[in-house]
mmCIF file of N, CA, C and O in Angstrom:
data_model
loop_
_atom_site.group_PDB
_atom_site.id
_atom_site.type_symbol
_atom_site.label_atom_id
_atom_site.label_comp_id
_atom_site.label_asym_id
_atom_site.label_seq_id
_atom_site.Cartn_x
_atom_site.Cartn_y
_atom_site.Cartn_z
ATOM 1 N N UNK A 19 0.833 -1.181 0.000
ATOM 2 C CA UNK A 19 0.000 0.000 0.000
ATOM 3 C C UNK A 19 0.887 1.258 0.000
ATOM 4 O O UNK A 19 0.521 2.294 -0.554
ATOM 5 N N UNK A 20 2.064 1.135 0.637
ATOM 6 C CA UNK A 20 2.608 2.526 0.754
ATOM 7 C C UNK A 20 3.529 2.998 -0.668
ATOM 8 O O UNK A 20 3.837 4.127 -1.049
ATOM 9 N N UNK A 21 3.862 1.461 -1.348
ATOM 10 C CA UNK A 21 4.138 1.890 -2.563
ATOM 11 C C UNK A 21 3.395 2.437 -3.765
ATOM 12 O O UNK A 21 3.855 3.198 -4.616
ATOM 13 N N UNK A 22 2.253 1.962 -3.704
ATOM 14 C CA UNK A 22 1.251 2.420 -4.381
ATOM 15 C C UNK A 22 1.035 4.077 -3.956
ATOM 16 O O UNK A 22 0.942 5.027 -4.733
ATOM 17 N N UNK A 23 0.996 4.087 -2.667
ATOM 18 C CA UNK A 23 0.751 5.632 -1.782
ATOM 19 C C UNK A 23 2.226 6.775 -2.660
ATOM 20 O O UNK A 23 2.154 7.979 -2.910
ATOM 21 N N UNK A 24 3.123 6.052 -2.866
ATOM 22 C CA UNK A 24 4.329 6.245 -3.068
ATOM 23 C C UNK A 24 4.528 7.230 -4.549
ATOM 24 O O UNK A 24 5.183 8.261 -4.704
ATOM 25 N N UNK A 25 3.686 6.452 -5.527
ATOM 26 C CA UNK A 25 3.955 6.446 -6.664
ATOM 27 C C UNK A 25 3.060 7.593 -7.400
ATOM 28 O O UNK A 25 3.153 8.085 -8.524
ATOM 29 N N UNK A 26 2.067 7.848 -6.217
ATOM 30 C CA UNK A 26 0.996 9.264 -6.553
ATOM 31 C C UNK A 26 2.011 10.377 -5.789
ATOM 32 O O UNK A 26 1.503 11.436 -6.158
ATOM 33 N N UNK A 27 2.714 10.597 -5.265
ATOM 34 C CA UNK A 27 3.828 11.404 -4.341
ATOM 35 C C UNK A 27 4.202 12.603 -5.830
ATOM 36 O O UNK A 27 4.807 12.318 -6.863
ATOM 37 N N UNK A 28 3.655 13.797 -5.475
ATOM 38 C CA UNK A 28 4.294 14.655 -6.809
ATOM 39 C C UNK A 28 5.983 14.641 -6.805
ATOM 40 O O UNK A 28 6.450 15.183 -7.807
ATOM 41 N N UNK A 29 6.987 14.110 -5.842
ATOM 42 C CA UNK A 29 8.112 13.827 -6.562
ATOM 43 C C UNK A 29 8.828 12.774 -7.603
ATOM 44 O O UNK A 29 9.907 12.779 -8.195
ATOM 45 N N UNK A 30 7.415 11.630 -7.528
ATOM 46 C CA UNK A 30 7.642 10.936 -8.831
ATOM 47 C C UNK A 30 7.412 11.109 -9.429
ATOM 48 O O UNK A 30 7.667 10.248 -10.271
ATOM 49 N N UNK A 31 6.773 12.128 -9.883
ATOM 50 C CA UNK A 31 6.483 12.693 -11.406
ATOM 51 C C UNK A 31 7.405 13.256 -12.172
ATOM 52 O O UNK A 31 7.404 13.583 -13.359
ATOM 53 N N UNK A 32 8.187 13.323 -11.334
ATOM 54 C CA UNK A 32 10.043 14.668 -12.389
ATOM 55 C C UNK A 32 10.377 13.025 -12.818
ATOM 56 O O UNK A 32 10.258 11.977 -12.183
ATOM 57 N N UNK A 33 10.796 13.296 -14.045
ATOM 58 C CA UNK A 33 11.394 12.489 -15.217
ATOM 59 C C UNK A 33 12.500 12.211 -14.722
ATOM 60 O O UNK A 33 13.204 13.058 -14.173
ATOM 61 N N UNK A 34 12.834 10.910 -14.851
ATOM 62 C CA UNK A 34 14.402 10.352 -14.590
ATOM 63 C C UNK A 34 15.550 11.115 -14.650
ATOM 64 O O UNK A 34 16.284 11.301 -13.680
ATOM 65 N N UNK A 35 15.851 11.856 -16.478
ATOM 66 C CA UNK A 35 16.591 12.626 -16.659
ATOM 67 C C UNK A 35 16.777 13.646 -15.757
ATOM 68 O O UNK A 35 17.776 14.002 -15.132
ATOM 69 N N UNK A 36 15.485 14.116 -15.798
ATOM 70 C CA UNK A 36 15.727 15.567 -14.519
ATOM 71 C C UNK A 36 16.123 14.899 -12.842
ATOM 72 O O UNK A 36 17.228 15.172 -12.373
ATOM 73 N N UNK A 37 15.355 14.224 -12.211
ATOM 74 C CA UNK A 37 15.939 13.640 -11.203
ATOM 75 C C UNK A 37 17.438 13.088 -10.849
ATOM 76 O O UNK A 37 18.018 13.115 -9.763
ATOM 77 N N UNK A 38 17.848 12.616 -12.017
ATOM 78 C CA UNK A 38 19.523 12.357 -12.411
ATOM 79 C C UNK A 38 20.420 13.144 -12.040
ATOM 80 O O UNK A 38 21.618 12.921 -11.862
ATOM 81 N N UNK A 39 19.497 14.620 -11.854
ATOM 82 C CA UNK A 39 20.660 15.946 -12.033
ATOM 83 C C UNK A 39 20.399 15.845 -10.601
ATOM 84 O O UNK A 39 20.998 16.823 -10.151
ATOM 85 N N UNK A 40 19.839 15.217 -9.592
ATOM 86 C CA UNK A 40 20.012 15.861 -8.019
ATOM 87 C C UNK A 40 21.140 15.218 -7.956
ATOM 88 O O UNK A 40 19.917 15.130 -7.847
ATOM 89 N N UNK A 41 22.297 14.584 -7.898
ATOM 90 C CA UNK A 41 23.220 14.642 -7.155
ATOM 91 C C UNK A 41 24.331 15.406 -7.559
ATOM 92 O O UNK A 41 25.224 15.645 -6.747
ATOM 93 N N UNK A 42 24.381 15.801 -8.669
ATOM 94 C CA UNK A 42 24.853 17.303 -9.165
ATOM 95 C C UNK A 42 25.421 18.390 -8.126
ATOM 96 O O UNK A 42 26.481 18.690 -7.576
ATOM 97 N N UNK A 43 23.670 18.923 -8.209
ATOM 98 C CA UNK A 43 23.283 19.904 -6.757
ATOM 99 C C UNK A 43 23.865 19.212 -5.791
ATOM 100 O O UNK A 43 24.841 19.782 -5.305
ATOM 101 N N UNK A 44 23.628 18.289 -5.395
ATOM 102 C CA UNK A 44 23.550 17.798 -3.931
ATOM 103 C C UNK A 44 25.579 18.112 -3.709
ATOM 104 O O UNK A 44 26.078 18.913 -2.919
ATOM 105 N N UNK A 45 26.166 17.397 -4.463
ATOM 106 C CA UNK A 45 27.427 17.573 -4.197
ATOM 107 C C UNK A 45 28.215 18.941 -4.103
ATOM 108 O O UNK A 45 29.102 19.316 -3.336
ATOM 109 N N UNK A 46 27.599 19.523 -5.114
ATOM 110 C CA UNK A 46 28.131 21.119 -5.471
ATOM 111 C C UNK A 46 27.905 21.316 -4.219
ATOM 112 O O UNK A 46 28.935 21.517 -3.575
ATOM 113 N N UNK A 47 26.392 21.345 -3.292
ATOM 114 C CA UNK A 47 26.079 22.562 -2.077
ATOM 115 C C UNK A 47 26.222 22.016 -0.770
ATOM 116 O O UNK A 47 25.921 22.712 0.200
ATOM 117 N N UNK A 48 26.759 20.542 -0.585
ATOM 118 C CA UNK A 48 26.451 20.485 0.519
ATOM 119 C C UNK A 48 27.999 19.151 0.519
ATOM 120 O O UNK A 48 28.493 18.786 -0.547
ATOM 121 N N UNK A 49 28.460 18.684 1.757
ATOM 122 C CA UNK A 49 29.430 17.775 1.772
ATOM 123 C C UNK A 49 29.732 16.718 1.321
ATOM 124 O O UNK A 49 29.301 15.708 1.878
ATOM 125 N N UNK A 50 30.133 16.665 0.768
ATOM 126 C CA UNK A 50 29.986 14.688 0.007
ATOM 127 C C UNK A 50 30.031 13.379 0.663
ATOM 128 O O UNK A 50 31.125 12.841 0.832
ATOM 129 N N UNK A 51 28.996 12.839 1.031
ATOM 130 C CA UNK A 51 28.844 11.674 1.921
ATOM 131 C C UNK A 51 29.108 10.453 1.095
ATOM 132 O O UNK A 51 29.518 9.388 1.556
ATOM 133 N N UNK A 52 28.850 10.685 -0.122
ATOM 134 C CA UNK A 52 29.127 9.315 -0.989
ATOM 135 C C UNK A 52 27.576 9.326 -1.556
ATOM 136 O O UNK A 52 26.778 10.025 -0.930
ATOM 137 N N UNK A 53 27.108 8.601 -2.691
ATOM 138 C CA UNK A 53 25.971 8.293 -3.289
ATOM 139 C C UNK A 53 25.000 7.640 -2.440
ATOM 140 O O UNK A 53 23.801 7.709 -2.709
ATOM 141 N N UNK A 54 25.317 7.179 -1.702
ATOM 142 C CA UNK A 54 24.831 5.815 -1.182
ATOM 143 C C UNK A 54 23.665 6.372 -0.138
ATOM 144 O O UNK A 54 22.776 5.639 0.296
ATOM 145 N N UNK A 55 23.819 7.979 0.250
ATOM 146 C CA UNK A 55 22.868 8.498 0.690
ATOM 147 C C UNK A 55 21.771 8.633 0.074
ATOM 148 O O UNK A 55 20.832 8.307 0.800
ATOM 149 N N UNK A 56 21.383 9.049 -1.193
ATOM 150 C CA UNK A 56 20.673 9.309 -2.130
ATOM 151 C C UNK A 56 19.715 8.117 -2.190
ATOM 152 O O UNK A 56 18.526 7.978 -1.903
ATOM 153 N N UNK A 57 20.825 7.175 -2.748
ATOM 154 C CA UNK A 57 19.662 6.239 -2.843
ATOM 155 C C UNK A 57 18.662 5.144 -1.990
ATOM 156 O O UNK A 57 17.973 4.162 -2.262
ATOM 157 N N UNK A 58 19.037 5.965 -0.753
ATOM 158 C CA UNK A 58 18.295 5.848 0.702
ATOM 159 C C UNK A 58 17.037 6.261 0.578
ATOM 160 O O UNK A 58 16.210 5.653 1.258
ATOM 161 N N UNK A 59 16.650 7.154 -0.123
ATOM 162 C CA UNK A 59 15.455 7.983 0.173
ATOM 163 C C UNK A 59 13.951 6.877 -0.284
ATOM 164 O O UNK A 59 13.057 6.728 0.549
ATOM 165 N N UNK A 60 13.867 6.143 -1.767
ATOM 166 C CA UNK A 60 13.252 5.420 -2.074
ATOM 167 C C UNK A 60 13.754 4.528 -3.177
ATOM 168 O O UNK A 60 14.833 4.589 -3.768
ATOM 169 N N UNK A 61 12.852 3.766 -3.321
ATOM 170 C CA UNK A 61 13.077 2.740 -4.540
ATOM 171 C C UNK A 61 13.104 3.401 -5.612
ATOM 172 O O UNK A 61 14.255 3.288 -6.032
ATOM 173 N N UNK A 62 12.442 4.102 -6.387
ATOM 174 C CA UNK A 62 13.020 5.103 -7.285
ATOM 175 C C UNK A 62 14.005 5.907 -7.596
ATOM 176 O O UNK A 62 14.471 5.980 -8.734
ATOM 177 N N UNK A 63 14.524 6.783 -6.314
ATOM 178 C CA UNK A 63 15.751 7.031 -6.387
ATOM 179 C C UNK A 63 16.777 6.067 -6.605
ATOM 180 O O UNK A 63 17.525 6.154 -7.579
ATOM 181 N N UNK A 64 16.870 5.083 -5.698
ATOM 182 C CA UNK A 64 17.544 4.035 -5.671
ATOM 183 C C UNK A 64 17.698 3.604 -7.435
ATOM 184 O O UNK A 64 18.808 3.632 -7.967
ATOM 185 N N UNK A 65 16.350 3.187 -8.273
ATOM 186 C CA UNK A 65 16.959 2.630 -9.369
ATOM 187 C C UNK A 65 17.508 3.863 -10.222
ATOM 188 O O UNK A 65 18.184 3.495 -11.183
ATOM 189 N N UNK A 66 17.360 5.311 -10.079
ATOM 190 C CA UNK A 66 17.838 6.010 -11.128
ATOM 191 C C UNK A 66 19.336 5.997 -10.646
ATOM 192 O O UNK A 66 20.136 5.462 -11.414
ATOM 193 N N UNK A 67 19.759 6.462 -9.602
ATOM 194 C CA UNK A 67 20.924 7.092 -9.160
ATOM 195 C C UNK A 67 22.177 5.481 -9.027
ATOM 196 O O UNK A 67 23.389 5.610 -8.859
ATOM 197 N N UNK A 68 21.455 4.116 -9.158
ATOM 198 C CA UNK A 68 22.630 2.511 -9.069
ATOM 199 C C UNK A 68 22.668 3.129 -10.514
ATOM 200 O O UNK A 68 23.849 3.443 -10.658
ATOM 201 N N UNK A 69 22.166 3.377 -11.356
ATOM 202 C CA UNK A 69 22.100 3.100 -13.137
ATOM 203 C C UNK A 69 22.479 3.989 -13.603
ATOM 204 O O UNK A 69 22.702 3.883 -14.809
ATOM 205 N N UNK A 70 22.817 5.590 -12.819
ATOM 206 C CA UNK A 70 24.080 6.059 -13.390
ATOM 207 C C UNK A 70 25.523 6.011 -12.668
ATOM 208 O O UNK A 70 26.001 6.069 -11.535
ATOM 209 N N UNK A 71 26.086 5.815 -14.549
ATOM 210 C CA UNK A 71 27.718 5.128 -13.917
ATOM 211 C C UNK A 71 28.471 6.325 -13.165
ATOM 212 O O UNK A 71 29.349 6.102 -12.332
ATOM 213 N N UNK A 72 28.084 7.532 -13.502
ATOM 214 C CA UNK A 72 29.501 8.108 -13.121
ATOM 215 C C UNK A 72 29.330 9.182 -11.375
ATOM 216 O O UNK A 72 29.783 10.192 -10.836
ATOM 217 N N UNK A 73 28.392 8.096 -11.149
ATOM 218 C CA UNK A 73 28.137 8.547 -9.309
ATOM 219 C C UNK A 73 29.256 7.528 -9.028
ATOM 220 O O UNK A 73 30.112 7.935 -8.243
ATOM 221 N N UNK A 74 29.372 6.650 -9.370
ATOM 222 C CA UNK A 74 30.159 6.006 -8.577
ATOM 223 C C UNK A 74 31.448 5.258 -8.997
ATOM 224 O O UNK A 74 31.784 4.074 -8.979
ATOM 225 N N UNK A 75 32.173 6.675 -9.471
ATOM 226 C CA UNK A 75 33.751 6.340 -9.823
ATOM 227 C C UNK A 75 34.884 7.230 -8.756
ATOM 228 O O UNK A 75 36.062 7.260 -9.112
ATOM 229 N N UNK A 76 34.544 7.823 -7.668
ATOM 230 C CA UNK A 76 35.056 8.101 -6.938
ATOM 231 C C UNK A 76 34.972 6.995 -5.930
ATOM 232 O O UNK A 76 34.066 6.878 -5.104
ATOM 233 N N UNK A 77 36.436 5.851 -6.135
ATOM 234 C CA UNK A 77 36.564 5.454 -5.201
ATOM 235 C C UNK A 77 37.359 5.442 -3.790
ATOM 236 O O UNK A 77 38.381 6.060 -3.492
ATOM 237 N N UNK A 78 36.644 4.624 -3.075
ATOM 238 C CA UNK A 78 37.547 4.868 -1.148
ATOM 239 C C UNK A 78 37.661 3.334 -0.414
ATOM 240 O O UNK A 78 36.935 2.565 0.217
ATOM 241 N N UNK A 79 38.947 3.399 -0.878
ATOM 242 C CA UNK A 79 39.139 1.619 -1.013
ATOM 243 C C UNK A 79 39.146 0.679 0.118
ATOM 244 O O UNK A 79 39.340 -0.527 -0.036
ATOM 245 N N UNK A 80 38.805 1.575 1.936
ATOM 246 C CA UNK A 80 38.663 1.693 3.023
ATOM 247 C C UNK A 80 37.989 0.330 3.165
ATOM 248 O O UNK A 80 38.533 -0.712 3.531
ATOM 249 N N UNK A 81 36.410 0.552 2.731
ATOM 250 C CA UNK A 81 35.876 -0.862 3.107
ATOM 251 C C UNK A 81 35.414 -1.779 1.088
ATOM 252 O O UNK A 81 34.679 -1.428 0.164
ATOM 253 N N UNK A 82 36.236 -2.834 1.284
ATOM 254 C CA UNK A 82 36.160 -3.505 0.469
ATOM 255 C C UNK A 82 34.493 -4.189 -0.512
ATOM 256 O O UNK A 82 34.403 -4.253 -1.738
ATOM 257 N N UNK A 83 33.392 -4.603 0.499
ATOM 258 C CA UNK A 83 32.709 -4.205 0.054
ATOM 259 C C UNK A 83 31.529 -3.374 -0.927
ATOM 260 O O UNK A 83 30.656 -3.703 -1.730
ATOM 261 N N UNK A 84 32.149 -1.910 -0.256
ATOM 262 C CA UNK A 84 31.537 -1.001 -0.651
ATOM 263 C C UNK A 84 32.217 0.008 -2.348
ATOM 264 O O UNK A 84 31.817 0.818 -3.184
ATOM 265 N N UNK A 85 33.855 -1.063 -1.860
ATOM 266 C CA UNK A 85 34.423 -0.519 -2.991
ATOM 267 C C UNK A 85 33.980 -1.688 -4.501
ATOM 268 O O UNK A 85 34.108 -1.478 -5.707
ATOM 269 N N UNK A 86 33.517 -2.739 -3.856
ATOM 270 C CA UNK A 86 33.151 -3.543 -5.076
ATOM 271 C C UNK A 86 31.847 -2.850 -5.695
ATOM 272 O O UNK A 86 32.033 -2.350 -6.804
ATOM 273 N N UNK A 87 30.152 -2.701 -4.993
ATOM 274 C CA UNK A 87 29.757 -2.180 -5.048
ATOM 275 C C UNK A 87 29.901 -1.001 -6.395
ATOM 276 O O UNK A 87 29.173 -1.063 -7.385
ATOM 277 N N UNK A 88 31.027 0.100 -6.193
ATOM 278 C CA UNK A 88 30.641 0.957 -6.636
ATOM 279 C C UNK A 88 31.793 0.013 -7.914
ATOM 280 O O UNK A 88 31.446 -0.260 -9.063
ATOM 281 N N UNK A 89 32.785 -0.235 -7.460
ATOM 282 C CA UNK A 89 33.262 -0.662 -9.553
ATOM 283 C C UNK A 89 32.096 -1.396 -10.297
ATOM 284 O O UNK A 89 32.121 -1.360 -11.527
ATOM 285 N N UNK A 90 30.869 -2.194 -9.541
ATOM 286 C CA UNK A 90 29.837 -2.757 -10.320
ATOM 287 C C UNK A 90 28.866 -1.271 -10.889
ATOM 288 O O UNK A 90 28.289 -1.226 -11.976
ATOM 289 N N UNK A 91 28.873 -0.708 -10.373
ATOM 290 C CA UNK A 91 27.834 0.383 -10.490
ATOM 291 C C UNK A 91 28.700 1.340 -11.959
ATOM 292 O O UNK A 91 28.248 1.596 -13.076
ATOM 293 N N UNK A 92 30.030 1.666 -11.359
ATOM 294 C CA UNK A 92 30.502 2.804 -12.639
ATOM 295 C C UNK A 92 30.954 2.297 -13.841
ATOM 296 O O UNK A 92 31.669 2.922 -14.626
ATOM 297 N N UNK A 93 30.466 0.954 -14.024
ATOM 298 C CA UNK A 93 30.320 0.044 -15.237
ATOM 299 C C UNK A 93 31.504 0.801 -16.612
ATOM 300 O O UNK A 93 32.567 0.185 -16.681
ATOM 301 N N UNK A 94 31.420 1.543 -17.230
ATOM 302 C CA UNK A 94 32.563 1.679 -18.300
ATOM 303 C C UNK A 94 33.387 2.770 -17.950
ATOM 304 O O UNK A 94 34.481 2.928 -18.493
ATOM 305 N N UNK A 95 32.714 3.954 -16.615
ATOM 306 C CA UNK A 95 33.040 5.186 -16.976
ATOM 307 C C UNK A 95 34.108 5.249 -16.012
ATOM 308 O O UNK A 95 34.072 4.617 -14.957
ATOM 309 N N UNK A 96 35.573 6.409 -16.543
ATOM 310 C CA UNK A 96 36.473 6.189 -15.816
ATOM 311 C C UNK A 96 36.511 6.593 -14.241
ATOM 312 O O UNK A 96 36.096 7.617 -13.699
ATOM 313 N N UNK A 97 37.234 5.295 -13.615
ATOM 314 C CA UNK A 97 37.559 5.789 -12.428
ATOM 315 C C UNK A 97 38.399 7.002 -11.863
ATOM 316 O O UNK A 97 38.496 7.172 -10.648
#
């Protein structure tokens, strides 16, 4: 139900493309936590922001995991 509740939400209505550009903004104005915040918010975010590559070519080779993670995610684009 809450996905359904979810999907009438006027922030799913901005087009992928345009939604694509929040982490843009987000990095320019505010500290860089890593992507992985973003796609916290919902399942939508989540599938736009894994499916673009070049959120996640800044890597931090700290926890291994998270560094696999993102080489699966930035698929061709350079690290």
């Amino acid at each position: 139900i809450r996905s359904l509740r979810n999907t009438l939400a006027p922030i799913n209505k901005i087009p992928d493309e345009i939604l694509a550009l929040i982490p843009d903004y987000y990095w320019y104005n505010f500290e860089r936590p890593g992507p992985i915040a973003l796609t916290h918010v919902c399942r939508t975010w989540r599938e736009v922001f894994t499916s673009r590559s070049s959120l996640w070519t800044h890597l931090d080779c700290k926890y291994p995991e998270q560094t696999r993670a993102y080489l699966e995610r930035s698929k061709s684009s350079p690290l």
